[in-house]
Amino acid sequence: IFGGMAFCLLIAAASLSLLLPTLRLDAGIDCREPRNACGRRIVMLAAPAPAVADSFIAERRGNLALLDEPRMLDAQNFPIAPDDLIARAKDFIAADYGAEDPGMLADAFSFVGPFIGPLSKQQYIDALGGKFNPADGFPDLIGRQFGFSADPIEPGRVWWVSRPVGTFSRPFFGAEPDGRRIETPPQAMGCVFDAAGKVTRINVGAVIDRTQGNTAGLGGLFGFLWFVGKAPPAPEYQPFKKSWQFELLEKLGPLLTKLQAAPQK
């Protein structure tokens, strides 16, 4: 299955690489620019993570390349120790992700979700203080965070997983409460601290397993909006649905694999 799909996607990529140089979304816009589903240009906020030297790989076996995290974290020479970074991340979450203490946010702070963002510090504070905070409609909302770890590759970065649950007991985004219990899929979360201990970036809502929970695989604010029936009519706010192009590639994959494996005469 994986081999067929990989071959299928390679064929698709090769075909697109031939077509894209001649296509344009509109006058003066080259389709080769990275864009999201709405056609908006994707802005890269940070440089690629540095490569990992072989000397920092503690174990290599098959697909496993286990990093020597203690040595790598020590080699970063970051002014804040990994345990302190994790403690700061927990304090940040406890302060409603900075809403209760905006002083935790760096001036250059940015919020980046799978589809929303980047939002500036003020845009982020305004969003949390307005009608976009799920806790307004789900006052007993708890994040159920676990798995905190300092990133051995990106200095100042902390990762964790969140599996929020809560009861829809207050009006939210124009929807009346009905007492249902929401459970989102597990989501990868992360934030980055600068050398002064301020949060420069937060990443939220990256769903790990869309088959979990009762928000149709949607994470972050999108899951709550869909749950209460107020999701805007845009693909990003809706449950995942395969495009006809992807379904076609899936159907062609096994056939292309058979053709590839057929003995040459």
PDB file of C-alpha atoms in Angstrom, residues 54-172:
ATOM      1  CA  ASP A  54      26.232  12.006  12.983  1.00  0.00           C
ATOM      2  CA  SER A  55      28.080  12.347  16.268  1.00  0.00           C
ATOM      3  CA  PHE A  56      24.798  13.421  17.898  1.00  0.00           C
ATOM      4  CA  ILE A  57      22.940  10.279  16.866  1.00  0.00           C
ATOM      5  CA  ALA A  58      22.889   7.916  19.827  1.00  0.00           C
ATOM      6  CA  GLU A  59      21.432   4.936  17.997  1.00  0.00           C
ATOM      7  CA  ARG A  60      20.950   4.158  14.323  1.00  0.00           C
ATOM      8  CA  ARG A  61      18.919   1.071  13.433  1.00  0.00           C
ATOM      9  CA  GLY A  62      16.742   0.725  10.348  1.00  0.00           C
ATOM     10  CA  ASN A  63      14.572   3.854  10.196  1.00  0.00           C
ATOM     11  CA  LEU A  64      15.531   4.733  13.754  1.00  0.00           C
ATOM     12  CA  ALA A  65      18.024   7.563  14.191  1.00  0.00           C
ATOM     13  CA  LEU A  66      17.714   8.327  17.896  1.00  0.00           C
ATOM     14  CA  LEU A  67      19.169  11.683  18.851  1.00  0.00           C
ATOM     15  CA  ASP A  68      21.419  12.106  21.850  1.00  0.00           C
ATOM     16  CA  GLU A  69      19.170  14.741  23.398  1.00  0.00           C
ATOM     17  CA  PRO A  70      21.206  15.567  26.523  1.00  0.00           C
ATOM     18  CA  ARG A  71      24.380  16.206  24.507  1.00  0.00           C
ATOM     19  CA  MET A  72      22.540  18.225  21.868  1.00  0.00           C
ATOM     20  CA  LEU A  73      20.741  20.378  24.413  1.00  0.00           C
ATOM     21  CA  ASP A  74      24.022  21.009  26.205  1.00  0.00           C
ATOM     22  CA  ALA A  75      25.714  21.944  22.927  1.00  0.00           C
ATOM     23  CA  GLN A  76      23.054  24.598  22.203  1.00  0.00           C
ATOM     24  CA  ASN A  77      24.507  26.802  24.966  1.00  0.00           C
ATOM     25  CA  PHE A  78      21.066  28.375  25.370  1.00  0.00           C
ATOM     26  CA  PRO A  79      20.960  30.614  28.465  1.00  0.00           C
ATOM     27  CA  ILE A  80      17.856  28.873  29.827  1.00  0.00           C
ATOM     28  CA  ALA A  81      18.172  25.229  30.886  1.00  0.00           C
ATOM     29  CA  PRO A  82      15.796  22.663  29.322  1.00  0.00           C
ATOM     30  CA  ASP A  83      13.958  22.027  32.611  1.00  0.00           C
ATOM     31  CA  ASP A  84      13.495  25.762  33.092  1.00  0.00           C
ATOM     32  CA  LEU A  85      12.182  26.121  29.533  1.00  0.00           C
ATOM     33  CA  ILE A  86       9.579  23.458  30.222  1.00  0.00           C
ATOM     34  CA  ALA A  87       8.631  25.168  33.497  1.00  0.00           C
ATOM     35  CA  ARG A  88       8.228  28.467  31.625  1.00  0.00           C
ATOM     36  CA  ALA A  89       6.042  26.758  29.004  1.00  0.00           C
ATOM     37  CA  LYS A  90       3.780  25.420  31.764  1.00  0.00           C
ATOM     38  CA  ASP A  91       3.589  28.886  33.340  1.00  0.00           C
ATOM     39  CA  PHE A  92       2.672  30.300  29.934  1.00  0.00           C
ATOM     40  CA  ILE A  93      -0.164  27.782  29.557  1.00  0.00           C
ATOM     41  CA  ALA A  94      -1.336  28.412  33.139  1.00  0.00           C
ATOM     42  CA  ALA A  95      -1.592  32.125  32.315  1.00  0.00           C
ATOM     43  CA  ASP A  96      -4.121  31.270  29.562  1.00  0.00           C
ATOM     44  CA  TYR A  97      -1.347  31.211  26.976  1.00  0.00           C
ATOM     45  CA  GLY A  98      -0.313  34.731  27.881  1.00  0.00           C
ATOM     46  CA  ALA A  99      -3.798  36.285  27.927  1.00  0.00           C
ATOM     47  CA  GLU A 100      -3.592  36.857  31.687  1.00  0.00           C
ATOM     48  CA  ASP A 101      -0.014  38.124  31.498  1.00  0.00           C
ATOM     49  CA  PRO A 102       0.841  39.696  28.114  1.00  0.00           C
ATOM     50  CA  GLY A 103       4.234  40.564  29.558  1.00  0.00           C
ATOM     51  CA  MET A 104       5.211  36.954  28.869  1.00  0.00           C
ATOM     52  CA  LEU A 105       5.070  37.717  25.142  1.00  0.00           C
ATOM     53  CA  ALA A 106       8.008  39.196  23.284  1.00  0.00           C
ATOM     54  CA  ASP A 107       7.396  42.302  21.182  1.00  0.00           C
ATOM     55  CA  ALA A 108       8.121  40.209  18.089  1.00  0.00           C
ATOM     56  CA  PHE A 109       5.683  37.487  19.195  1.00  0.00           C
ATOM     57  CA  SER A 110       3.728  35.604  16.541  1.00  0.00           C
ATOM     58  CA  PHE A 111       0.929  33.060  16.649  1.00  0.00           C
ATOM     59  CA  VAL A 112       1.073  30.390  13.945  1.00  0.00           C
ATOM     60  CA  GLY A 113      -1.578  27.708  13.515  1.00  0.00           C
ATOM     61  CA  PRO A 114      -2.044  25.204  10.692  1.00  0.00           C
ATOM     62  CA  PHE A 115      -4.147  27.765   8.783  1.00  0.00           C
ATOM     63  CA  ILE A 116      -4.404  30.942  10.870  1.00  0.00           C
ATOM     64  CA  GLY A 117      -1.513  33.317  11.236  1.00  0.00           C
ATOM     65  CA  PRO A 118       0.973  34.641  11.630  1.00  0.00           C
ATOM     66  CA  LEU A 119      -0.777  36.923  14.103  1.00  0.00           C
ATOM     67  CA  SER A 120       1.115  39.707  15.813  1.00  0.00           C
ATOM     68  CA  LYS A 121       1.243  40.135  19.578  1.00  0.00           C
ATOM     69  CA  GLN A 122      -1.633  42.640  19.599  1.00  0.00           C
ATOM     70  CA  GLN A 123      -3.757  40.608  17.182  1.00  0.00           C
ATOM     71  CA  TYR A 124      -3.250  37.551  19.374  1.00  0.00           C
ATOM     72  CA  ILE A 125      -4.206  39.396  22.582  1.00  0.00           C
ATOM     73  CA  ASP A 126      -7.289  40.865  20.892  1.00  0.00           C
ATOM     74  CA  ALA A 127      -8.365  37.421  19.679  1.00  0.00           C
ATOM     75  CA  LEU A 128      -8.041  35.863  23.133  1.00  0.00           C
ATOM     76  CA  GLY A 129      -9.939  38.748  24.698  1.00  0.00           C
ATOM     77  CA  GLY A 130     -12.771  38.641  22.162  1.00  0.00           C
ATOM     78  CA  LYS A 131     -15.311  36.010  21.173  1.00  0.00           C
ATOM     79  CA  PHE A 132     -12.675  33.638  19.796  1.00  0.00           C
ATOM     80  CA  ASN A 133     -11.674  32.136  23.142  1.00  0.00           C
ATOM     81  CA  PRO A 134     -13.252  28.643  23.413  1.00  0.00           C
ATOM     82  CA  ALA A 135     -13.258  28.922  27.213  1.00  0.00           C
ATOM     83  CA  ASP A 136     -16.089  31.453  26.891  1.00  0.00           C
ATOM     84  CA  GLY A 137     -18.452  28.747  25.638  1.00  0.00           C
ATOM     85  CA  PHE A 138     -16.764  25.844  27.422  1.00  0.00           C
ATOM     86  CA  PRO A 139     -15.973  27.243  30.901  1.00  0.00           C
ATOM     87  CA  ASP A 140     -14.845  23.863  32.258  1.00  0.00           C
ATOM     88  CA  LEU A 141     -12.429  23.382  29.363  1.00  0.00           C
ATOM     89  CA  ILE A 142      -9.201  21.621  30.337  1.00  0.00           C
ATOM     90  CA  GLY A 143      -6.251  21.137  28.037  1.00  0.00           C
ATOM     91  CA  ARG A 144      -4.985  17.764  29.316  1.00  0.00           C
ATOM     92  CA  GLN A 145      -1.398  18.534  28.299  1.00  0.00           C
ATOM     93  CA  PHE A 146       1.385  15.995  28.527  1.00  0.00           C
ATOM     94  CA  GLY A 147       4.703  15.003  26.981  1.00  0.00           C
ATOM     95  CA  PHE A 148       6.607  18.257  27.533  1.00  0.00           C
ATOM     96  CA  SER A 149      10.094  18.238  26.009  1.00  0.00           C
ATOM     97  CA  ALA A 150      12.759  20.715  24.986  1.00  0.00           C
ATOM     98  CA  ASP A 151      13.669  20.523  21.315  1.00  0.00           C
ATOM     99  CA  PRO A 152      17.267  19.302  20.898  1.00  0.00           C
ATOM    100  CA  ILE A 153      17.454  20.806  17.395  1.00  0.00           C
ATOM    101  CA  GLU A 154      15.802  24.223  17.754  1.00  0.00           C
ATOM    102  CA  PRO A 155      17.137  26.214  20.736  1.00  0.00           C
ATOM    103  CA  GLY A 156      14.482  27.653  23.042  1.00  0.00           C
ATOM    104  CA  ARG A 157      11.697  25.457  21.681  1.00  0.00           C
ATOM    105  CA  VAL A 158       9.354  23.381  23.864  1.00  0.00           C
ATOM    106  CA  TRP A 159       6.875  20.819  22.538  1.00  0.00           C
ATOM    107  CA  TRP A 160       3.883  19.082  24.141  1.00  0.00           C
ATOM    108  CA  VAL A 161       0.629  17.303  23.287  1.00  0.00           C
ATOM    109  CA  SER A 162      -2.843  18.473  24.245  1.00  0.00           C
ATOM    110  CA  ARG A 163      -6.180  16.585  24.281  1.00  0.00           C
ATOM    111  CA  PRO A 164      -8.781  19.193  25.376  1.00  0.00           C
ATOM    112  CA  VAL A 165     -12.242  18.351  26.712  1.00  0.00           C
ATOM    113  CA  GLY A 166     -15.048  20.601  27.908  1.00  0.00           C
ATOM    114  CA  THR A 167     -18.808  21.115  28.150  1.00  0.00           C
ATOM    115  CA  PHE A 168     -20.723  23.451  25.849  1.00  0.00           C
ATOM    116  CA  SER A 169     -22.585  25.252  28.636  1.00  0.00           C
ATOM    117  CA  ARG A 170     -22.457  28.914  27.574  1.00  0.00           C
ATOM    118  CA  PRO A 171     -23.191  30.787  24.327  1.00  0.00           C
ATOM    119  CA  PHE A 172     -20.288  30.687  21.905  1.00  0.00           C
TER     120      PHE A 172
END
